[in-house]
Coordinates of C-alpha atoms in Angstrom, one line a residue:
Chain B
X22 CA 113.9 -52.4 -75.0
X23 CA 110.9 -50.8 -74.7
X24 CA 108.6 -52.3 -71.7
X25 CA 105.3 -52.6 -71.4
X26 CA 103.0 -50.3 -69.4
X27 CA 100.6 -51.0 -66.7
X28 CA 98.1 -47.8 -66.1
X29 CA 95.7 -48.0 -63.3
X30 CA 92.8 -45.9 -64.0
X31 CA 91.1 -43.9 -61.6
X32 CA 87.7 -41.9 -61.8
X33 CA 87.4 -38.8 -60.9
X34 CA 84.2 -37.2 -58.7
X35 CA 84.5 -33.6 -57.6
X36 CA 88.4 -33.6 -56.7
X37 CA 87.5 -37.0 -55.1
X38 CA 88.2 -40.8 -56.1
X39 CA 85.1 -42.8 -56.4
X40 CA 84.8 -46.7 -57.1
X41 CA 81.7 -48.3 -58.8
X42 CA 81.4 -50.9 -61.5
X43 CA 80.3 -49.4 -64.6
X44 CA 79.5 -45.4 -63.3
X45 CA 76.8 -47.3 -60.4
X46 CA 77.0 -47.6 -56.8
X47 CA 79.9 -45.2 -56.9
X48 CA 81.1 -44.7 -53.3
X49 CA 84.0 -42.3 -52.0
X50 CA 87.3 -43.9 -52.3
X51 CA 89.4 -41.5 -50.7
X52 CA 92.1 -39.2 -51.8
X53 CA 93.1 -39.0 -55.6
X54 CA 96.5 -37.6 -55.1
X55 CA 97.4 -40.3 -52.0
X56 CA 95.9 -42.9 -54.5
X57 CA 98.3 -41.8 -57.2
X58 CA 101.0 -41.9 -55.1
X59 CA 100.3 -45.4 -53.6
X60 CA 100.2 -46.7 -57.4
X61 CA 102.9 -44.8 -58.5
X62 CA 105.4 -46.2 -55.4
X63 CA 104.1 -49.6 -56.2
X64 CA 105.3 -50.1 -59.7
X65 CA 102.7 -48.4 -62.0
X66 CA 104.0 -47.1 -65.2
X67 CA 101.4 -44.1 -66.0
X68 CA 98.2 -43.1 -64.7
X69 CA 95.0 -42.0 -65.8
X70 CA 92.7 -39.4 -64.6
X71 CA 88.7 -39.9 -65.6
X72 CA 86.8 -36.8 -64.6
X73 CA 83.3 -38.2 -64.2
X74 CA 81.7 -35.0 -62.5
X75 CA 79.5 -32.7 -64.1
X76 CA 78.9 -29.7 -61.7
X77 CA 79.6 -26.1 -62.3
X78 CA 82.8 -26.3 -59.9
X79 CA 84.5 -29.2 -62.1
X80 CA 86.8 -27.0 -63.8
X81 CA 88.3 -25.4 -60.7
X82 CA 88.5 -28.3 -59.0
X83 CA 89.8 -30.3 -61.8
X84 CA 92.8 -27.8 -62.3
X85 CA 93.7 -27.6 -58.6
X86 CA 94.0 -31.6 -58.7
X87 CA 96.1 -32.0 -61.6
X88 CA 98.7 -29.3 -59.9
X89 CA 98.8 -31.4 -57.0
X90 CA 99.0 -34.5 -58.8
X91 CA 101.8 -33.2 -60.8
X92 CA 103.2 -32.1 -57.4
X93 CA 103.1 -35.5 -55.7
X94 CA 104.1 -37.4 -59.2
X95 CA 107.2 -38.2 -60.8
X96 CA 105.5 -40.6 -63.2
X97 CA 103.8 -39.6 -66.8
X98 CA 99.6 -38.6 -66.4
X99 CA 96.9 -38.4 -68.1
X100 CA 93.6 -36.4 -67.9
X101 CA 90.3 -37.0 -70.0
X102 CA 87.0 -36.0 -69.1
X103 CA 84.9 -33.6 -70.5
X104 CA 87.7 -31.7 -72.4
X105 CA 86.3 -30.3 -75.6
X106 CA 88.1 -27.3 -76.5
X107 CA 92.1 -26.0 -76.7
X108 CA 90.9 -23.5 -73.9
X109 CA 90.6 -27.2 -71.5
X110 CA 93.5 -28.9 -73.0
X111 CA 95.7 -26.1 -72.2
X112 CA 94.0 -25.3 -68.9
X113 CA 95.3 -29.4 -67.8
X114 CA 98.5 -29.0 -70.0
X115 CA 99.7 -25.9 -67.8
X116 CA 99.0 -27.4 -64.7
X117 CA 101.2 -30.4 -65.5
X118 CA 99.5 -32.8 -67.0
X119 CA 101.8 -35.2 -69.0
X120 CA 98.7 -35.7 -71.7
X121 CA 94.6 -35.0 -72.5
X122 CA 92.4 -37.7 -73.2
X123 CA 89.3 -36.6 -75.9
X124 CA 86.7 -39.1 -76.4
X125 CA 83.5 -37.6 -77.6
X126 CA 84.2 -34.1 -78.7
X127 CA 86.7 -35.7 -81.1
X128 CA 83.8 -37.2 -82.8
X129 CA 82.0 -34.3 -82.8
X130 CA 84.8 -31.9 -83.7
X131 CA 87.4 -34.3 -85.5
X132 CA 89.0 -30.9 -86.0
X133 CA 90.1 -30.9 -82.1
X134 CA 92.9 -33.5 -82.7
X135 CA 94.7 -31.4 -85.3
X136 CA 94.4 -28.4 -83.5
X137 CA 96.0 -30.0 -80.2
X138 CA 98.3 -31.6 -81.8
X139 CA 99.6 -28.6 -83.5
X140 CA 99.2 -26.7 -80.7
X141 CA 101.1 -28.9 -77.8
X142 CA 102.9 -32.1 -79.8
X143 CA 101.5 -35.1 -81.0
X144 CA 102.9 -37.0 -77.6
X145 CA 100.2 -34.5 -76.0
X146 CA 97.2 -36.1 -77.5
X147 CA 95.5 -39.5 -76.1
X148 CA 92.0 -40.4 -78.3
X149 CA 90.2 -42.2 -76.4
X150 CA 87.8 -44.6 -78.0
X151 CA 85.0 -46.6 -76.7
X152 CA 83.1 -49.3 -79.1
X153 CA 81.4 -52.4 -78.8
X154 CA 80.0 -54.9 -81.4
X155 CA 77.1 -54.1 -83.4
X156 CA 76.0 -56.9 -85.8
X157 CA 80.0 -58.5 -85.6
X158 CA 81.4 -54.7 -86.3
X159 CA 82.6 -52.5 -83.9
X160 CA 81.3 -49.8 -84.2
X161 CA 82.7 -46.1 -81.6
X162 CA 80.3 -45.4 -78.9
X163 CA 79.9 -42.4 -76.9
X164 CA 79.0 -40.8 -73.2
X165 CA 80.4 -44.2 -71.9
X166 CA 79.0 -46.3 -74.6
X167 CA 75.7 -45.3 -74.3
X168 CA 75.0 -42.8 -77.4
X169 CA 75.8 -45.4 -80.7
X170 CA 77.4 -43.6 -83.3
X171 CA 77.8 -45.2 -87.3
X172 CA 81.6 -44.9 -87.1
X173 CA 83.6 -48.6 -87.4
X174 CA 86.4 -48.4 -84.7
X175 CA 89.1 -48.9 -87.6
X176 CA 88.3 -46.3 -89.8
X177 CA 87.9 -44.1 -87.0
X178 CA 91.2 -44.9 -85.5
X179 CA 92.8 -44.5 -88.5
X180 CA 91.5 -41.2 -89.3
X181 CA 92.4 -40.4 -85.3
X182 CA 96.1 -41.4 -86.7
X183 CA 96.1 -39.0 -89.5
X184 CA 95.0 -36.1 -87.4
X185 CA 97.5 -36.7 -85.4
X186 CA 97.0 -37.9 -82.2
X187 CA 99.7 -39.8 -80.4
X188 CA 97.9 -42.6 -79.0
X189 CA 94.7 -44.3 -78.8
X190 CA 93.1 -45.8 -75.6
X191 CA 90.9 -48.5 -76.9
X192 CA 87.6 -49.7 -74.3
X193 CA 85.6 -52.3 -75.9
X194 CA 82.3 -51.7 -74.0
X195 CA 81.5 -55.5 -74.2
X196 CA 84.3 -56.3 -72.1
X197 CA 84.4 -53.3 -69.7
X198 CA 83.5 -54.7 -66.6
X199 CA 83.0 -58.5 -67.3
X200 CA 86.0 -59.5 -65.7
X201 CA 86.7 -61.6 -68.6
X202 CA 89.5 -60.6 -70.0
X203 CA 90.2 -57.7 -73.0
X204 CA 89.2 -57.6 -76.6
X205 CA 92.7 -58.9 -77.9
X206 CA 91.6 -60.0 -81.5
X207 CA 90.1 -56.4 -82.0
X208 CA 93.0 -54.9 -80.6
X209 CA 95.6 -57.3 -82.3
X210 CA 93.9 -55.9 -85.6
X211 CA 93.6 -52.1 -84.6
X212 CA 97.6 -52.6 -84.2
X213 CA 97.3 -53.4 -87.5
X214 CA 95.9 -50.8 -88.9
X215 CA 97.9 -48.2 -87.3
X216 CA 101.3 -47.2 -86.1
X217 CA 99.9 -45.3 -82.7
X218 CA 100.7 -46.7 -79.4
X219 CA 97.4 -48.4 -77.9
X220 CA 96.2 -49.0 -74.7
X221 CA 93.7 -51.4 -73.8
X222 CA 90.9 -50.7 -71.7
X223 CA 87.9 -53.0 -70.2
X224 CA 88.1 -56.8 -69.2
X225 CA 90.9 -56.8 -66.9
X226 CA 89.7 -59.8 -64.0
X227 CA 93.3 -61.3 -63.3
X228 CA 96.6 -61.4 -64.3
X229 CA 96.6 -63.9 -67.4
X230 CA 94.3 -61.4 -68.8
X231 CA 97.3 -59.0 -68.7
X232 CA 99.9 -61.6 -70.2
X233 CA 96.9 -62.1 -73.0
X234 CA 96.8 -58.7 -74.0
X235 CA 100.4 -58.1 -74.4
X236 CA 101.0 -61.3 -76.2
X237 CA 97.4 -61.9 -77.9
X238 CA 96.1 -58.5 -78.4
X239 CA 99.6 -56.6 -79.1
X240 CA 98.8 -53.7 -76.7
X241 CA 101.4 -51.3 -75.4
X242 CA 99.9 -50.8 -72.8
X243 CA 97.1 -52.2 -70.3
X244 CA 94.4 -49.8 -68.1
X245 CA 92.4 -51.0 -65.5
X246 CA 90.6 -49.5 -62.5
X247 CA 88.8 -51.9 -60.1
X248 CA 91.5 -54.7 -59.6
X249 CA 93.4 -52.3 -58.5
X250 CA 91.2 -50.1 -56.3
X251 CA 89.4 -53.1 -54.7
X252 CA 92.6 -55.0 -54.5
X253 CA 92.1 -57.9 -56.3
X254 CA 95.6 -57.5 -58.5
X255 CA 98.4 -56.4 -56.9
X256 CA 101.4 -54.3 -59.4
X257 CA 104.2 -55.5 -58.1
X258 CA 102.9 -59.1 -58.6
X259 CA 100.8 -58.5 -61.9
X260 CA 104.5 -56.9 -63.4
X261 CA 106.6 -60.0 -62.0
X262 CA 104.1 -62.3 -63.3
X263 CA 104.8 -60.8 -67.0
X264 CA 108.4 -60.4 -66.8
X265 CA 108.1 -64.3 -66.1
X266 CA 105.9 -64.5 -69.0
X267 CA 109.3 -63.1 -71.0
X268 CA 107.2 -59.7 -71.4
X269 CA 109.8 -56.9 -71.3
X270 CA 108.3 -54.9 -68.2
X271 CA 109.8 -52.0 -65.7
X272 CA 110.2 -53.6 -62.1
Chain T
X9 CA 122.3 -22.0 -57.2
X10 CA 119.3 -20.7 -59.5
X11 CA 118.3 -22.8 -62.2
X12 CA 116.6 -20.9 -65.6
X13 CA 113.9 -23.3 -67.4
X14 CA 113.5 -22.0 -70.9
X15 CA 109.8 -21.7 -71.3
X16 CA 108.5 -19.8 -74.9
X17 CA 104.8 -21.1 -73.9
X18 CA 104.1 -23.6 -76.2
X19 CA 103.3 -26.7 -73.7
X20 CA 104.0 -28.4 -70.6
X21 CA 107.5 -27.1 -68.8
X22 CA 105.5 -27.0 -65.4
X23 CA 107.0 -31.0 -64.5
X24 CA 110.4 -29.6 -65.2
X25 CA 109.9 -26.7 -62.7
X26 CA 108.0 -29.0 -59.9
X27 CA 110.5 -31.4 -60.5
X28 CA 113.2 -29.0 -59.6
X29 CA 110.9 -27.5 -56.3
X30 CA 111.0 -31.1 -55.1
X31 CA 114.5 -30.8 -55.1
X32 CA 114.4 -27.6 -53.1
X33 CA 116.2 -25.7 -55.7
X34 CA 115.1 -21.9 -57.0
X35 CA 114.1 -21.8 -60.3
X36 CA 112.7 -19.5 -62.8
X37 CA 110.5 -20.4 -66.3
X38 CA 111.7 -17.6 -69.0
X39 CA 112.7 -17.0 -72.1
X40 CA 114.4 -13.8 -71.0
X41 CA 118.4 -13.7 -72.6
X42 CA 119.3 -11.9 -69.1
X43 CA 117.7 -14.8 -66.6
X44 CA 119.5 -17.1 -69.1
X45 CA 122.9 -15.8 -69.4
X46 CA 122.8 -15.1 -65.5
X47 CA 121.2 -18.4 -64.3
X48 CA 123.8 -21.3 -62.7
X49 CA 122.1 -23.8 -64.6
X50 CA 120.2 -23.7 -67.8
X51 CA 117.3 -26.7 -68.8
X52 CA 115.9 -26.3 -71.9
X53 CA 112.8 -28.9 -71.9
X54 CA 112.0 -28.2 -75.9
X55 CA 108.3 -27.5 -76.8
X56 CA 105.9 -28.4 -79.5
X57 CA 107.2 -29.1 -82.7
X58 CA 111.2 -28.7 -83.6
X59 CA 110.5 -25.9 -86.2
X60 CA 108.4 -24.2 -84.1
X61 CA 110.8 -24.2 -81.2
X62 CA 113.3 -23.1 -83.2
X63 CA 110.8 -20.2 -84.3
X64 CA 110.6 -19.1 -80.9
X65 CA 114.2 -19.1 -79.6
X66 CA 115.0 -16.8 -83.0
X67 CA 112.5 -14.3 -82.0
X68 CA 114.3 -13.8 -78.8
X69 CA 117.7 -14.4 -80.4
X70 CA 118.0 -17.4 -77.9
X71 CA 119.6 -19.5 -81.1
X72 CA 123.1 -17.0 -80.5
X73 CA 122.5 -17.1 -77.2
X74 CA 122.0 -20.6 -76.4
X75 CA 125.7 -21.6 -78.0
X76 CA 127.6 -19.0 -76.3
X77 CA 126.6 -20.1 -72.6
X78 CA 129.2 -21.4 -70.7
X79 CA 127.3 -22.8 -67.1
X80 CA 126.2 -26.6 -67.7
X81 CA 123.2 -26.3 -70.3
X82 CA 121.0 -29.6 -70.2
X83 CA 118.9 -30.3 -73.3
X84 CA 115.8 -32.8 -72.3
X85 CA 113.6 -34.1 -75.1
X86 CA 113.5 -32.4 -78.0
X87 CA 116.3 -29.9 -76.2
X88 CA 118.5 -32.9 -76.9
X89 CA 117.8 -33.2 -80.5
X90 CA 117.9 -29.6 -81.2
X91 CA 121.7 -29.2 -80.5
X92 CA 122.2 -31.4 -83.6
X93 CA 123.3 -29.2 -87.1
X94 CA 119.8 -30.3 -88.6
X95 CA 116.4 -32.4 -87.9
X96 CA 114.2 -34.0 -90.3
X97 CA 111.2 -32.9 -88.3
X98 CA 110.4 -29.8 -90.2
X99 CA 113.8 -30.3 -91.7
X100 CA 115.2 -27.3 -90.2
X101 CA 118.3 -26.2 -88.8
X102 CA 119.2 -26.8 -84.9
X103 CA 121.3 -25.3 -82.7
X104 CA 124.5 -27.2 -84.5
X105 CA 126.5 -27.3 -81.2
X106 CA 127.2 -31.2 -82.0
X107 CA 127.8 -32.6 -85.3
X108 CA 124.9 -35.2 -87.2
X109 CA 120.8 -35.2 -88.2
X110 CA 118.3 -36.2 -86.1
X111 CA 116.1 -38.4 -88.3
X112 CA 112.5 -39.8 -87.9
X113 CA 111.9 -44.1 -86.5
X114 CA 111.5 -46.2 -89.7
X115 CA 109.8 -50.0 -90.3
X116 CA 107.4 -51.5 -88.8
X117 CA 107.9 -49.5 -85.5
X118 CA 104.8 -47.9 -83.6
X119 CA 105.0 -44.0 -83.5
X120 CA 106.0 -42.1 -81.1
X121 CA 108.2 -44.7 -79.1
X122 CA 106.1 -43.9 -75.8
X123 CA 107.0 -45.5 -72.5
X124 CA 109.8 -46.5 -70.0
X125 CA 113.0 -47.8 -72.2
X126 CA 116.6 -49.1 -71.0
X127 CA 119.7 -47.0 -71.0
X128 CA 122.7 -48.6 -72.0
X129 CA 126.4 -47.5 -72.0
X130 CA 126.3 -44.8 -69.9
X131 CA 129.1 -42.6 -69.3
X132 CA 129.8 -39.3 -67.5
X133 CA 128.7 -37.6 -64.9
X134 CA 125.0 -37.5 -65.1
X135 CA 124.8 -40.4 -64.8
X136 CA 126.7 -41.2 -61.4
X137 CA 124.6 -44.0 -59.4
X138 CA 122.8 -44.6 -62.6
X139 CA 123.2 -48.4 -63.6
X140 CA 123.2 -49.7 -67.0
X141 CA 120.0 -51.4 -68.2
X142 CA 117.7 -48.4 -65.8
X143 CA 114.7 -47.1 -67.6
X144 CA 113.4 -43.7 -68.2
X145 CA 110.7 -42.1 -69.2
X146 CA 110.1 -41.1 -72.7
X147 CA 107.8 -40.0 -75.4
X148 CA 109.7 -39.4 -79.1
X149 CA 108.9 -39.8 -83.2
X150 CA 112.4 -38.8 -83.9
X151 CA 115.9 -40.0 -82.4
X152 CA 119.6 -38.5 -82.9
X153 CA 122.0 -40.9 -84.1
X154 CA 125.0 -41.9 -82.5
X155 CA 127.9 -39.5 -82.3
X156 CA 131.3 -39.0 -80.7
X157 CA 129.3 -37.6 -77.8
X158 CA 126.8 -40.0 -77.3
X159 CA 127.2 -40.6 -73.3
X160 CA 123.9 -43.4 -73.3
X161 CA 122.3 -45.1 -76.0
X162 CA 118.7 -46.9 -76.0
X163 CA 117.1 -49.4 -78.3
X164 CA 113.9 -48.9 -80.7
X165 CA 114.3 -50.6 -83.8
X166 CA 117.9 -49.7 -84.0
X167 CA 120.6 -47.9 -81.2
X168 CA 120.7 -44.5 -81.1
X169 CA 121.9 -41.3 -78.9
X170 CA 119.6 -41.4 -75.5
X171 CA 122.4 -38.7 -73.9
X172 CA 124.9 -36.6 -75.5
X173 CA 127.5 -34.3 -73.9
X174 CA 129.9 -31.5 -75.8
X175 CA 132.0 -29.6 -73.1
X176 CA 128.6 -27.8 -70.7
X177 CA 126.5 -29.2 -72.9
X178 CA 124.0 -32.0 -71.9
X179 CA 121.0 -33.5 -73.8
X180 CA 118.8 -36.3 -72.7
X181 CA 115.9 -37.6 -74.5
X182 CA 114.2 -39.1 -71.6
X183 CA 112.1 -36.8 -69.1
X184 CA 114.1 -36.9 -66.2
X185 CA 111.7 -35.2 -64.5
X186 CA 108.9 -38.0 -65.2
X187 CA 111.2 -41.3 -64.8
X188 CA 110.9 -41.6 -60.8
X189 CA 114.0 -42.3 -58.6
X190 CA 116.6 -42.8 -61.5
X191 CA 115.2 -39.1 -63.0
X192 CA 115.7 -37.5 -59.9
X193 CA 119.3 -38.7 -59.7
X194 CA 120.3 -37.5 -62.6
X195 CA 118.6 -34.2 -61.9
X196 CA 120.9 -34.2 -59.3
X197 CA 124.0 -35.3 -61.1
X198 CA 123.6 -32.3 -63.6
X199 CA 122.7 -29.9 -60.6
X200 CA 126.3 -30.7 -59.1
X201 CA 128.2 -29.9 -61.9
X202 CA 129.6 -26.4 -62.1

């Protein structure tokens, strides 16, 4: 069977981790690649790179840490962050990246996920969408949920299928950082309206919140950043707390 | 020992080639017919789209070539499915070295099957140390069906051909070279064989 996948997220600063709570108070968290390692030795299915800088350099240093990522790792990655054209898909792709993650520019240029997927495979191509709640409908957000945009999460997602993109990363930007748990009944219905993998993003405080989302919210997957970096969840204990939840999960 | 990765640039063969420096073991990305035909081991990782890739290996007449090697050839991904007669993605023609279709998941199944899934009746040498019920690593819309050579079979929606052998040939559909400790052990296993 199948298992679930636990992803731990981790943001990316100018070839350096950083740790924060929503983008603030970011502070140096050391190492990505000895990071990666660490959760990749401790159980974690996939991980997921979040460049968050915005300097000149970022693409050079960008490229040399996803080589020595891929070096260090023998578990799937992927990178998102600023990538907006086939020219930095390719650039991350070739330096052994697993997948890309597009967020904004796939608003902008909807084109992008057709072209990448034709270009490098469907199983290439993570959208990432962010949306919160406007007026009870969710409507897609972007630069981290502050720029509203009139698209419905739904309709979006399913035009995301049709391009062809291999698998949406949800973040419901009313959970992200509550510690309250994820947004299973939006992301029990996205599973509904298509036949992409989905990972669910934002609410993550403790590990029912992880048993929820699997059995609630239908996710295939479940991405989180701070419990892990400040050590509040453990993954070996989060993954044998679902297998003892019956989920079907890697140990 | 030198190991030839076929590599017609259309995506990510880098893993397959770290994979194998981890291991200490030379190895060369090429879609060169001489690097192949000389190489001790061949790994053909399968790119992009299965008409494309079988675009590609034409162009270089690797589609003649490819049957007529004779070190151990492993097949990973959509290497596996293209030594099948035909596919239904694209519905083209593969390399025809085993018999049967690779067809596309049906019902209520999401698409691609991505993730870490279970191996189960394993036989043959890759898959020495490997115990039943280990999971790999892998990313696929379309599965081959189970055959005569079938040497490991996983479960999504219904059973089908996870490995295959015929004589030197070898197909997985997992990514060794992304499913850890159990990946790197069968890299290993198909690296002893001669």
């Amino acid at each position: 069977m199948l298992a679930k996948r636990i992803i731990p997220c981790l943001d990316i600063k100018d070839g350096r981790t950083v740790k924060g709570i929503n983008f603030k108070n970011l502070r140096d968290a050391g190492d990505p690649v000895a990071l990666a390692a660490r959760y990749a030795q401790e159980g974690a299915d996939e991980l997921v790179f979040l460049d968050i800088s915005a300097t000149e350099q970022r693409r050079r240093t960008l490229q040399t840490l996803v080589l020595n990522v891929a070096k260090a790792l023998d578990i799937p990655f992927t990178v998102g962050g600023g990538i907006a054209s086939l020219e930095d898909a390719h650039r991350v792709l070739k330096n052994g990246a697993d997948k890309v993650a597009i967020n904004s520019a796939a608003v902008k240029t909807p084109d992008l996920i057709n072209t990448l997927a034709a270009e490098f495979g469907n199983q290439c191509i993570v959208v990432a969408i962010d949306a919160k709640q406007v007026d009870h409908q969710w409507k897609v957000h972007l630069v981290g949920g502050k720029e509203p945009t009139d698209l419905d999460l739904f309709q979006w997602a399913q035009e995301v299928e049709q391009r062809g993109a291999g698998e949406i990363l949800f973040t419901s930007m009313d959970h992200d950082g509550t510690k309250n748990g994820f947004a299973c009944s939006a992301l029990a219905a996205l599973s509904k309206k298509v036949r992409l993998p989905i990972i669910a993003s934002g609410g993550a405080g403790n590990i029912d919140h992880f048993i929820e989302v699997f059995q609630e919210g239908n996710a295939d997957a479940a991405l989180a950043a701070s419990v892990f970096h400040f050590d509040e969840i453990s993954i070996p204990e989060l993954k044998q707390n679902l297998k003892n939840n019956h989920l079907q999960i890697r140990l | 020992m030198k190991v030839a990765v076929i590599d017609y640039g259309a995506g990510n063969v880098k893993s397959v080639s770290i994979a194998l420096d981890r291991l200490g073991v030379a190895n060369v990305l090429t879609d060169d017919p001489q690097q192949i035909r000389s190489a001790s081991h061949v790994i053909f990782p399968g790119q992009g789209t299965a008409g494309m890739a079988m675009q590609k290996l034409k162009s270089k007449e690797l589609d003649r070539l490819l049957p007529t090697l004779k070190q151990p050839v492993l097949g990973i991904c959509l290497g596996l499915q293209l030594l099948f007669e035909h596919t239904d993605e694209g519905f083209v023609a593969g390399l025809g070295i085993i018999k049967g279709q690779v067809k596309r998941f049906e019902g209520a199944l999401k698409i691609p099957q991505m993730g870490w899934n279970q191996l189960t009746s394993l036989n043959g040498p890759l898959f020495e140390g490997i115990a039943s019920g280990t999971y790999m690593y892998l990313v696929h819309s379309y599965y081959a069906p189970i055959v005569p050579e079938t040497t490991g079979v996983a479960f999504y929606g219904l059973d089908y051909s996870v490995a295959v052998q015929k004589d030197n040939f070898y197909g997985v559909q997992f990514h060794p070279e992304k499913s850890g400790k159990a990946g790197r052990c069968l890299l290993q296993n198909f690296l002893k064989l001669r």
